[in-house]
PDB file of C-alpha atoms in Angstrom:
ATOM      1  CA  UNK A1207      96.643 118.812 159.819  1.00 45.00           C
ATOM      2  CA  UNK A1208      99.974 119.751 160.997  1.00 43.00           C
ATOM      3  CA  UNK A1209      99.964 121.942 164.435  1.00 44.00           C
ATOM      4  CA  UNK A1210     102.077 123.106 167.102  1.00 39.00           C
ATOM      5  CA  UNK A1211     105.538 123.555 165.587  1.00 41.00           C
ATOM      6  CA  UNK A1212     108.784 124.157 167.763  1.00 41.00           C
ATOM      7  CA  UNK A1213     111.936 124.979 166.892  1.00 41.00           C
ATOM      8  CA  UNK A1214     114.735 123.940 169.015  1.00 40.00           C
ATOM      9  CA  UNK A1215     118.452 125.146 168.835  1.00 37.00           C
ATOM     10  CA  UNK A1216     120.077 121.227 168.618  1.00 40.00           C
ATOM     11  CA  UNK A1217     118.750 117.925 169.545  1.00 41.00           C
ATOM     12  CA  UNK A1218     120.899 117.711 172.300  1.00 41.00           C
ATOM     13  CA  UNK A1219     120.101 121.074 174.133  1.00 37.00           C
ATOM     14  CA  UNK A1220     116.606 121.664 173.527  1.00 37.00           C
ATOM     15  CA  UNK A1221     116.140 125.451 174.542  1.00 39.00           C
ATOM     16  CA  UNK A1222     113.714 125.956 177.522  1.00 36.00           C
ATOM     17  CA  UNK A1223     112.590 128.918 176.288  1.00 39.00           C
ATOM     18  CA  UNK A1224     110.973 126.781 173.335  1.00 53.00           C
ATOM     19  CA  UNK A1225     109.736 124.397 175.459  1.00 62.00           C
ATOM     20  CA  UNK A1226     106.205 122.890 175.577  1.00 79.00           C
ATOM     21  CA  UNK A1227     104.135 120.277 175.803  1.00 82.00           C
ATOM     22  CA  UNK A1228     102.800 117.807 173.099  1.00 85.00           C
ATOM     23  CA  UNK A1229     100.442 115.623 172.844  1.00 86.00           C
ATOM     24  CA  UNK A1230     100.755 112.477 170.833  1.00 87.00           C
ATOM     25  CA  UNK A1231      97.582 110.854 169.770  1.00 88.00           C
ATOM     26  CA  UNK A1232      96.829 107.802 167.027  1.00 87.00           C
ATOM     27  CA  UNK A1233      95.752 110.492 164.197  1.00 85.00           C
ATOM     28  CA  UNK A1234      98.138 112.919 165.135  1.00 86.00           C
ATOM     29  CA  UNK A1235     101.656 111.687 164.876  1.00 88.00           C
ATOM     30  CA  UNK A1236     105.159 113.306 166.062  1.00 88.00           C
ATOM     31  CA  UNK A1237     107.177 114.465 163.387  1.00 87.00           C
ATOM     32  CA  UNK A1238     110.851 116.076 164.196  1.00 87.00           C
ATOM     33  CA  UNK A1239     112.702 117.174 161.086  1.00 81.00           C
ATOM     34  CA  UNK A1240     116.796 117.470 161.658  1.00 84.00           C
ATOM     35  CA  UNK A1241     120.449 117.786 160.135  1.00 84.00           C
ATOM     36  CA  UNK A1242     123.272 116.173 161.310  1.00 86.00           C
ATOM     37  CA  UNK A1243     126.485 117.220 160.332  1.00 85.00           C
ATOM     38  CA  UNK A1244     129.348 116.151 158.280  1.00 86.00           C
ATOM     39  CA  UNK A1245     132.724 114.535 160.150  1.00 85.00           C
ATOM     40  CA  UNK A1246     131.347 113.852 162.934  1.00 88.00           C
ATOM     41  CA  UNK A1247     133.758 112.105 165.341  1.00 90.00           C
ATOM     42  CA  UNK A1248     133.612 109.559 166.537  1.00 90.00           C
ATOM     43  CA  UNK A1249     132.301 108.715 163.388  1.00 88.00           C
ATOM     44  CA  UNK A1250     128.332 107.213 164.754  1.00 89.00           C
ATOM     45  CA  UNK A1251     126.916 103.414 163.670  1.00 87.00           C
ATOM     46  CA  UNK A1252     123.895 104.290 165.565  1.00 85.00           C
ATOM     47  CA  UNK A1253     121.380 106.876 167.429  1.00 83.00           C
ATOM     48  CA  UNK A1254     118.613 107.361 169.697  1.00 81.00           C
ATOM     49  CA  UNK A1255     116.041 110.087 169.871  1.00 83.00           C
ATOM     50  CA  UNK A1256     115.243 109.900 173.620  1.00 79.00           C
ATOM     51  CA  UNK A1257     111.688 111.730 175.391  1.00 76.00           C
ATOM     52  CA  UNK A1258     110.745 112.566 179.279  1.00 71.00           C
ATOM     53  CA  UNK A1259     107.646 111.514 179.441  1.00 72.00           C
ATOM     54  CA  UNK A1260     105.311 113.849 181.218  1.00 68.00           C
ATOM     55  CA  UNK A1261     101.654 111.418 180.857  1.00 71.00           C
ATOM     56  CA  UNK A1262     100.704 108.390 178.991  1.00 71.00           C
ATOM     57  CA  UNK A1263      97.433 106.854 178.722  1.00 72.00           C
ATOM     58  CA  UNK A1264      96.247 103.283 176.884  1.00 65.00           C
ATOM     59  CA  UNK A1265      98.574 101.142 175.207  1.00 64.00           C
ATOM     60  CA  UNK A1266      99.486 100.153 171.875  1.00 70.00           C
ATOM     61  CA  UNK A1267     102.573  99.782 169.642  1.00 78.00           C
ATOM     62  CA  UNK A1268     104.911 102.763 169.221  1.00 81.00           C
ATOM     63  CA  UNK A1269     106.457 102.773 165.929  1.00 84.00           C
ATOM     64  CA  UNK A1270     109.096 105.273 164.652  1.00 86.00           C
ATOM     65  CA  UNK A1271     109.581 105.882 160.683  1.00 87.00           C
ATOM     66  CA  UNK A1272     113.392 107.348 159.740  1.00 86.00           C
ATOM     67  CA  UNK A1273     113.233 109.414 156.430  1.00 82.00           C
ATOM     68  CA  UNK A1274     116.500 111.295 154.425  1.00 81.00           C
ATOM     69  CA  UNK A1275     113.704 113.662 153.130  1.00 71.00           C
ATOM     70  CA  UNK A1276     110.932 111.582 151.698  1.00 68.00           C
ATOM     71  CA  UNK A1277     113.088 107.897 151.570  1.00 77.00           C
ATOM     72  CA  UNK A1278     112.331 105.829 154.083  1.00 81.00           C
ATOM     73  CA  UNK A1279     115.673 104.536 155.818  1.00 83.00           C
ATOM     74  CA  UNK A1280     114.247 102.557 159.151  1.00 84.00           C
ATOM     75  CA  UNK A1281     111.564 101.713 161.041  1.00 84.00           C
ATOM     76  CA  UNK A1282     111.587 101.054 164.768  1.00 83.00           C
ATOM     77  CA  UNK A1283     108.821  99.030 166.606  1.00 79.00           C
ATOM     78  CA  UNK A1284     108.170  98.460 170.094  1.00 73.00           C
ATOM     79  CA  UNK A1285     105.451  98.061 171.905  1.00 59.00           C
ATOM     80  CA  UNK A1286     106.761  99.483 175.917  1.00 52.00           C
ATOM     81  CA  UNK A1287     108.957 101.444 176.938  1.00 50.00           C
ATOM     82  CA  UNK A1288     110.663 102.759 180.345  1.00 47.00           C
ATOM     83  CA  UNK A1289     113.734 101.926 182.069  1.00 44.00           C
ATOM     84  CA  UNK A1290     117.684 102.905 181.497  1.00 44.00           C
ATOM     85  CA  UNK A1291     119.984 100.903 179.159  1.00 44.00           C
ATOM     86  CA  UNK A1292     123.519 101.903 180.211  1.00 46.00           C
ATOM     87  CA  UNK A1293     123.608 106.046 180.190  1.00 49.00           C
ATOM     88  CA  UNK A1294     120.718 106.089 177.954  1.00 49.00           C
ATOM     89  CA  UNK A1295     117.089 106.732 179.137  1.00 49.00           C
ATOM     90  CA  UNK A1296     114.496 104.614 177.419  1.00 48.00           C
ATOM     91  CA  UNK A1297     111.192 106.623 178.884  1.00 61.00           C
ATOM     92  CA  UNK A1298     110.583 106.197 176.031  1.00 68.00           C
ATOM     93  CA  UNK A1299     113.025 106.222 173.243  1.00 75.00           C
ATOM     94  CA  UNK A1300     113.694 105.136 169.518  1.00 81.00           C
ATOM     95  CA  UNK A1301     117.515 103.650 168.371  1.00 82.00           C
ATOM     96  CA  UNK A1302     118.295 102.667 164.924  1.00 87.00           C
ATOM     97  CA  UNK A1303     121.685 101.803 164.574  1.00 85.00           C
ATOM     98  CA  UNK A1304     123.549 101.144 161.434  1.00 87.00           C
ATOM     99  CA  UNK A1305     124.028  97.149 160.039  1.00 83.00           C
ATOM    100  CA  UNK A1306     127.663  96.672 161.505  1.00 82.00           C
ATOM    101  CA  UNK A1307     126.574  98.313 165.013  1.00 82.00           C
ATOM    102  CA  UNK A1308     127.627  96.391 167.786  1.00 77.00           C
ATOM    103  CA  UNK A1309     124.244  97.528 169.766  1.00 71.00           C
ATOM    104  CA  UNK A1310     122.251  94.000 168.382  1.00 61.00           C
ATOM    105  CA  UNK A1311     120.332  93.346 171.506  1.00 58.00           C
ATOM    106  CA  UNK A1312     118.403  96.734 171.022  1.00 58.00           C
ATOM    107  CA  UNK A1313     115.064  96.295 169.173  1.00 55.00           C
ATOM    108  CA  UNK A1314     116.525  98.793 166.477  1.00 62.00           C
ATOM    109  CA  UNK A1315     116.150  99.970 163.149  1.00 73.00           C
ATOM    110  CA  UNK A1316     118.769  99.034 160.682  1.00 82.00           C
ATOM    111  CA  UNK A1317     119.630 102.313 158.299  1.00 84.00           C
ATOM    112  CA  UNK A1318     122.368 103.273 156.033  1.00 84.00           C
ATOM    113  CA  UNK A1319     123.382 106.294 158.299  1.00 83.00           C
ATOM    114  CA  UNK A1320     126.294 107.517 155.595  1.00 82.00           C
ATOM    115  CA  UNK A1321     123.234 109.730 154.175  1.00 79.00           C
ATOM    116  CA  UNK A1322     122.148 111.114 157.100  1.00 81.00           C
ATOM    117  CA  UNK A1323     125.736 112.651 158.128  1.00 80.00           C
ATOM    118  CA  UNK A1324     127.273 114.455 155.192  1.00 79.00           C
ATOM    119  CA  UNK A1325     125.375 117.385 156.242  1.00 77.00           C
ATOM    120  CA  UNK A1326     123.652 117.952 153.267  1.00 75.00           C
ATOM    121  CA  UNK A1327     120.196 115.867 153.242  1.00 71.00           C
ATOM    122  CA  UNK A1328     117.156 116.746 156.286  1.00 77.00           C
ATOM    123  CA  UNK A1329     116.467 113.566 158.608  1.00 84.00           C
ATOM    124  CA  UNK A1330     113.639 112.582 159.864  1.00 85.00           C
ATOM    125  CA  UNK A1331     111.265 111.021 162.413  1.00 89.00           C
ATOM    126  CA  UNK A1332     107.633 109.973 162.360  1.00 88.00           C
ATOM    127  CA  UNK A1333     106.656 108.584 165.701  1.00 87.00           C
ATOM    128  CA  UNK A1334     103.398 106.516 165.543  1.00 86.00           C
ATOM    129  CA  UNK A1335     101.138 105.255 168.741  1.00 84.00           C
ATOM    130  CA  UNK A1336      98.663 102.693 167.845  1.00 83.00           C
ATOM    131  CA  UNK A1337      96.164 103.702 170.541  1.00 82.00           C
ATOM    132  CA  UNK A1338      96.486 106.275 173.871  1.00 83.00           C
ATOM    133  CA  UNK A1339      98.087 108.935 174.108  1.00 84.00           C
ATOM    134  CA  UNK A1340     100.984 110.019 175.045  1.00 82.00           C
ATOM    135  CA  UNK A1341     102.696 113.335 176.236  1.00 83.00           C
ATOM    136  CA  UNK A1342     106.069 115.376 176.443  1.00 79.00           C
ATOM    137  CA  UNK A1343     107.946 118.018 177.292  1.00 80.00           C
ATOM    138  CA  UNK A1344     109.735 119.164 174.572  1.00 81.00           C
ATOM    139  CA  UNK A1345     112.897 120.475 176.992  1.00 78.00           C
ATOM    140  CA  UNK A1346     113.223 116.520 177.356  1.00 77.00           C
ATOM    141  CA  UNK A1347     113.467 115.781 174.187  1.00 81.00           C
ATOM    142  CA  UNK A1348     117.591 114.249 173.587  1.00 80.00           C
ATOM    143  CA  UNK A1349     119.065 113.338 170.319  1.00 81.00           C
ATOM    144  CA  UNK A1350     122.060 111.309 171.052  1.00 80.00           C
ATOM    145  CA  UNK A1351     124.209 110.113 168.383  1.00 86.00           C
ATOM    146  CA  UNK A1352     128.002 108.439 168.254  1.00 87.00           C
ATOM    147  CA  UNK A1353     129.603 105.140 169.085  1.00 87.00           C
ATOM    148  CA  UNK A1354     130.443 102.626 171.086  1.00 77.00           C
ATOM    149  CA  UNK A1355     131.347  98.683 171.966  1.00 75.00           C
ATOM    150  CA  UNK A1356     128.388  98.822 174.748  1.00 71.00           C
ATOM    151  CA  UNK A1357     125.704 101.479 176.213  1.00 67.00           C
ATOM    152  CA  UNK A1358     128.215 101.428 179.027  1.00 73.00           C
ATOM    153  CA  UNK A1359     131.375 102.550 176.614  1.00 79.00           C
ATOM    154  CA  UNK A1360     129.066 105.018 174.353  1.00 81.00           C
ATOM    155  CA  UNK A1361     130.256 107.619 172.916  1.00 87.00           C
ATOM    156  CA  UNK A1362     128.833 110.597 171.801  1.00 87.00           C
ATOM    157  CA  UNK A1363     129.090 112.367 168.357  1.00 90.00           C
ATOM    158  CA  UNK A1364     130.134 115.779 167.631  1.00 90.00           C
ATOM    159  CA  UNK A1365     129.434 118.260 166.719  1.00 88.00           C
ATOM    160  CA  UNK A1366     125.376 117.936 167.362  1.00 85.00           C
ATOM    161  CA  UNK A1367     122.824 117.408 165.055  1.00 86.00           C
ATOM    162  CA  UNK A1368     120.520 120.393 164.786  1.00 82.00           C
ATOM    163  CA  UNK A1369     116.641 120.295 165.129  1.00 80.00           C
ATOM    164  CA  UNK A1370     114.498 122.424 162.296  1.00 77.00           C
ATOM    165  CA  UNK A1371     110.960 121.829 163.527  1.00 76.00           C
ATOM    166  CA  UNK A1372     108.821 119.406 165.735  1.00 82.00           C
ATOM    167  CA  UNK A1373     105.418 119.359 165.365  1.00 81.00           C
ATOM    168  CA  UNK A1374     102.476 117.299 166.281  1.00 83.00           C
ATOM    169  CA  UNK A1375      99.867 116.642 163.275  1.00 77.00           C
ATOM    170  CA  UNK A1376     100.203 115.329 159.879  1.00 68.00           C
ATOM    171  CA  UNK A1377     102.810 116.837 157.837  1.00 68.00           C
ATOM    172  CA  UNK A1378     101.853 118.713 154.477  1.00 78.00           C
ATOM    173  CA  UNK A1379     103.235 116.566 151.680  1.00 78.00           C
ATOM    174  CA  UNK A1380     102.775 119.612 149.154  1.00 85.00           C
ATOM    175  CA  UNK A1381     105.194 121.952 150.988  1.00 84.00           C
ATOM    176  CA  UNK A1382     107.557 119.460 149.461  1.00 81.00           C
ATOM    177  CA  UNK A1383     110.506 121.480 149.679  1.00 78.00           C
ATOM    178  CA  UNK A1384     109.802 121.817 154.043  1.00 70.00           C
ATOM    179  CA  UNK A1385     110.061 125.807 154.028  1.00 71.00           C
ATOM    180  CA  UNK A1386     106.338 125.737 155.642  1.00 69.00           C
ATOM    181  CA  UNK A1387     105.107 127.992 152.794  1.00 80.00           C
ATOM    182  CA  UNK A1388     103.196 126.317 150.047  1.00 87.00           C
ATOM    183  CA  UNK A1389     104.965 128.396 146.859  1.00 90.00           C
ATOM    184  CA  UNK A1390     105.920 127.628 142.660  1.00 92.00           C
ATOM    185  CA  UNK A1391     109.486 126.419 144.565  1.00 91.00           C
ATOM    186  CA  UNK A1392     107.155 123.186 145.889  1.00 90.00           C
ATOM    187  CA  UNK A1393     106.312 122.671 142.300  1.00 91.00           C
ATOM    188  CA  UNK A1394     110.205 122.972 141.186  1.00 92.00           C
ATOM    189  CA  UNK A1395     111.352 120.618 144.116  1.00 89.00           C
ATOM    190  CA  UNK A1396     108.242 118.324 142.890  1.00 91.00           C
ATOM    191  CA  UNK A1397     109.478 117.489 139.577  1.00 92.00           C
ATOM    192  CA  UNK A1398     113.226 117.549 140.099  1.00 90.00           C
ATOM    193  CA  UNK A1399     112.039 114.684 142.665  1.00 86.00           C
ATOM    194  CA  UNK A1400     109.776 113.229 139.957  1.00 90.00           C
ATOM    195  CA  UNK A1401     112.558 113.447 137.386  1.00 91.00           C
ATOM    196  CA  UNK A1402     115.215 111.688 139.211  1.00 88.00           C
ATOM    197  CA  UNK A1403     113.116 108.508 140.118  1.00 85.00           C
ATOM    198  CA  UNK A1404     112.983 109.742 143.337  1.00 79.00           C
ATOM    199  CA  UNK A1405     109.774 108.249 145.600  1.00 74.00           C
ATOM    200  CA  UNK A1406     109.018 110.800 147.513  1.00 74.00           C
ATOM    201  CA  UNK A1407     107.330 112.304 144.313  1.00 83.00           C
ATOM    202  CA  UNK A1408     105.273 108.976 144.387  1.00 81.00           C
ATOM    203  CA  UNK A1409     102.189 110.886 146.156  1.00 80.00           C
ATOM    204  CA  UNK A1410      99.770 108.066 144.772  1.00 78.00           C
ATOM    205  CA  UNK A1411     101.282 105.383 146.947  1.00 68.00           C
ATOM    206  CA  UNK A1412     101.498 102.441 144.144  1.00 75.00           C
ATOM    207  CA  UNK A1413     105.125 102.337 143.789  1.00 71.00           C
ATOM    208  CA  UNK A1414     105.996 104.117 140.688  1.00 82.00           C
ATOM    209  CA  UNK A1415     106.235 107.607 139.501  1.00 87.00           C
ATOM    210  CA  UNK A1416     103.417 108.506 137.118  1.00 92.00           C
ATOM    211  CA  UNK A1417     100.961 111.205 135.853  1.00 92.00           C
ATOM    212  CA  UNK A1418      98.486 110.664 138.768  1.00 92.00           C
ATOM    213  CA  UNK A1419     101.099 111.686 141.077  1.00 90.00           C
ATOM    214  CA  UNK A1420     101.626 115.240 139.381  1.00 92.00           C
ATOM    215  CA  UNK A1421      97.768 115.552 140.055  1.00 93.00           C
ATOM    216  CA  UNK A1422      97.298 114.525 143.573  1.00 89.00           C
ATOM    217  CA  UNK A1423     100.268 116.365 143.926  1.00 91.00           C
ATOM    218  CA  UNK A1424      98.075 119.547 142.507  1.00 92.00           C
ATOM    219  CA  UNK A1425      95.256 118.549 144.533  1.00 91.00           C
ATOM    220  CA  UNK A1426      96.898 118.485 147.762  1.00 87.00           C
ATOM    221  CA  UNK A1427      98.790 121.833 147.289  1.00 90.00           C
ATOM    222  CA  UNK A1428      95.094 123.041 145.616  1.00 90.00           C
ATOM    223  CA  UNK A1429      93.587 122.287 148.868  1.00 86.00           C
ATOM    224  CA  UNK A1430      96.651 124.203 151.032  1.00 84.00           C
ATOM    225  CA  UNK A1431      97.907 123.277 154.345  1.00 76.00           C
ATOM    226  CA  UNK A1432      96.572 124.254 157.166  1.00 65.00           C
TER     227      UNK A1432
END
């Protein structure tokens, strides 16, 4: 169940008008959905999605999913979190950094970034906590993204990348095409998915595109989002 959507203005300068708290919990997962623009200069091998923390409680491994709409690009694991690399807060944060980034000694995520900044596919990030709980303020929330020999010689990206929604819940795989209304357009973007090979359409989970996913498809967007 998806609850508790915010939109923000960019990832860098989270509006405090918009801000609030969230709540991160094992079954209900942080989801921010973005766009980062084309040209960006310098042009970025790597970036981190950075949070304030306001409470934690328990422990347990943090992991952090990167999507270019439903293909999975990166995954980020750690399991703590606090301290400052460089000019870059870690309290906590999530880096994935492109294959020929000169940031190895992070515990990163490797991604092809070239598809998240032509500015024409949504990013984004699932943030997992295996137990606990954690909570932010979403005027914390930083996206930083650019370039760099060292956290100390970083260099941020611009122009920013922009921030659709963050939410705390389970996202609604049947409003497939992410316009929060569940309408025939979900079908459409459902089957040109399906059609191109395309795995986000895979909605049974076994790895290829069949039948059974048009009808858990239906059943999910049967059974509406709430």
């Amino acid at each position: 169940m998806q609850r508790t959507i915010c939109l923000l203005a960019t990832l860098g300068l989270a509006a405090a008008a918009n801000a609030q708290t969230l709540r991160i919990t094992p079954d209900e997962p942080l989801t921010i959905r973005f766009r980062c623009p084309a040209d960006a200069t310098p042009t970025p091998d790597m970036f981190n999605v950075l949070f304030g923390i306001t409470e934690a409680g328990g422990t347990g491994l943090r992991v952090a999913e990167l999507f270019d709409e439903g293909t999975l690009l990166g995954t980020h694991s750690q399991a703590l979190f606090g301290g400052v690399v460089g000019g870059l807060s870690l309290n906590p944060g999530i880096t994935f950094r492109t294959a020929s980034s000169p940031y190895t000694f992070f515990d990163a995520g490797v991604i092809d970034m070239s598809t998240l900044i032509d500015g024409t596919e949504d990013g984004v990030v699932i943030w997992t906590i295996a137990s606990g709980f954690l909570e932010f303020d979403t005027a914390n929330l930083r996206f930083d993204w650019g370039q760099g020999l060292s956290p100390s010689s970083y260099r941020g990206a611009n122009p920013d990348c922009t921030v659709i929604e963050v939410f705390v819940g389970n996202p609604c795989r049947a409003d497939f095409d992410g316009d929060g209304e569940l309408t025939i357009f979900d079908f459409l973007a459902f089957q040109n998915a399906f059609d191109s090979g395309d795995l986000a359409a895979d909605f049974d989970g076994d790895g290829d595109l069949t039948i059974f996913d048009f009808l858990e498809f239906q059943n999910e967007f049967d059974a509406g989002c709430d």
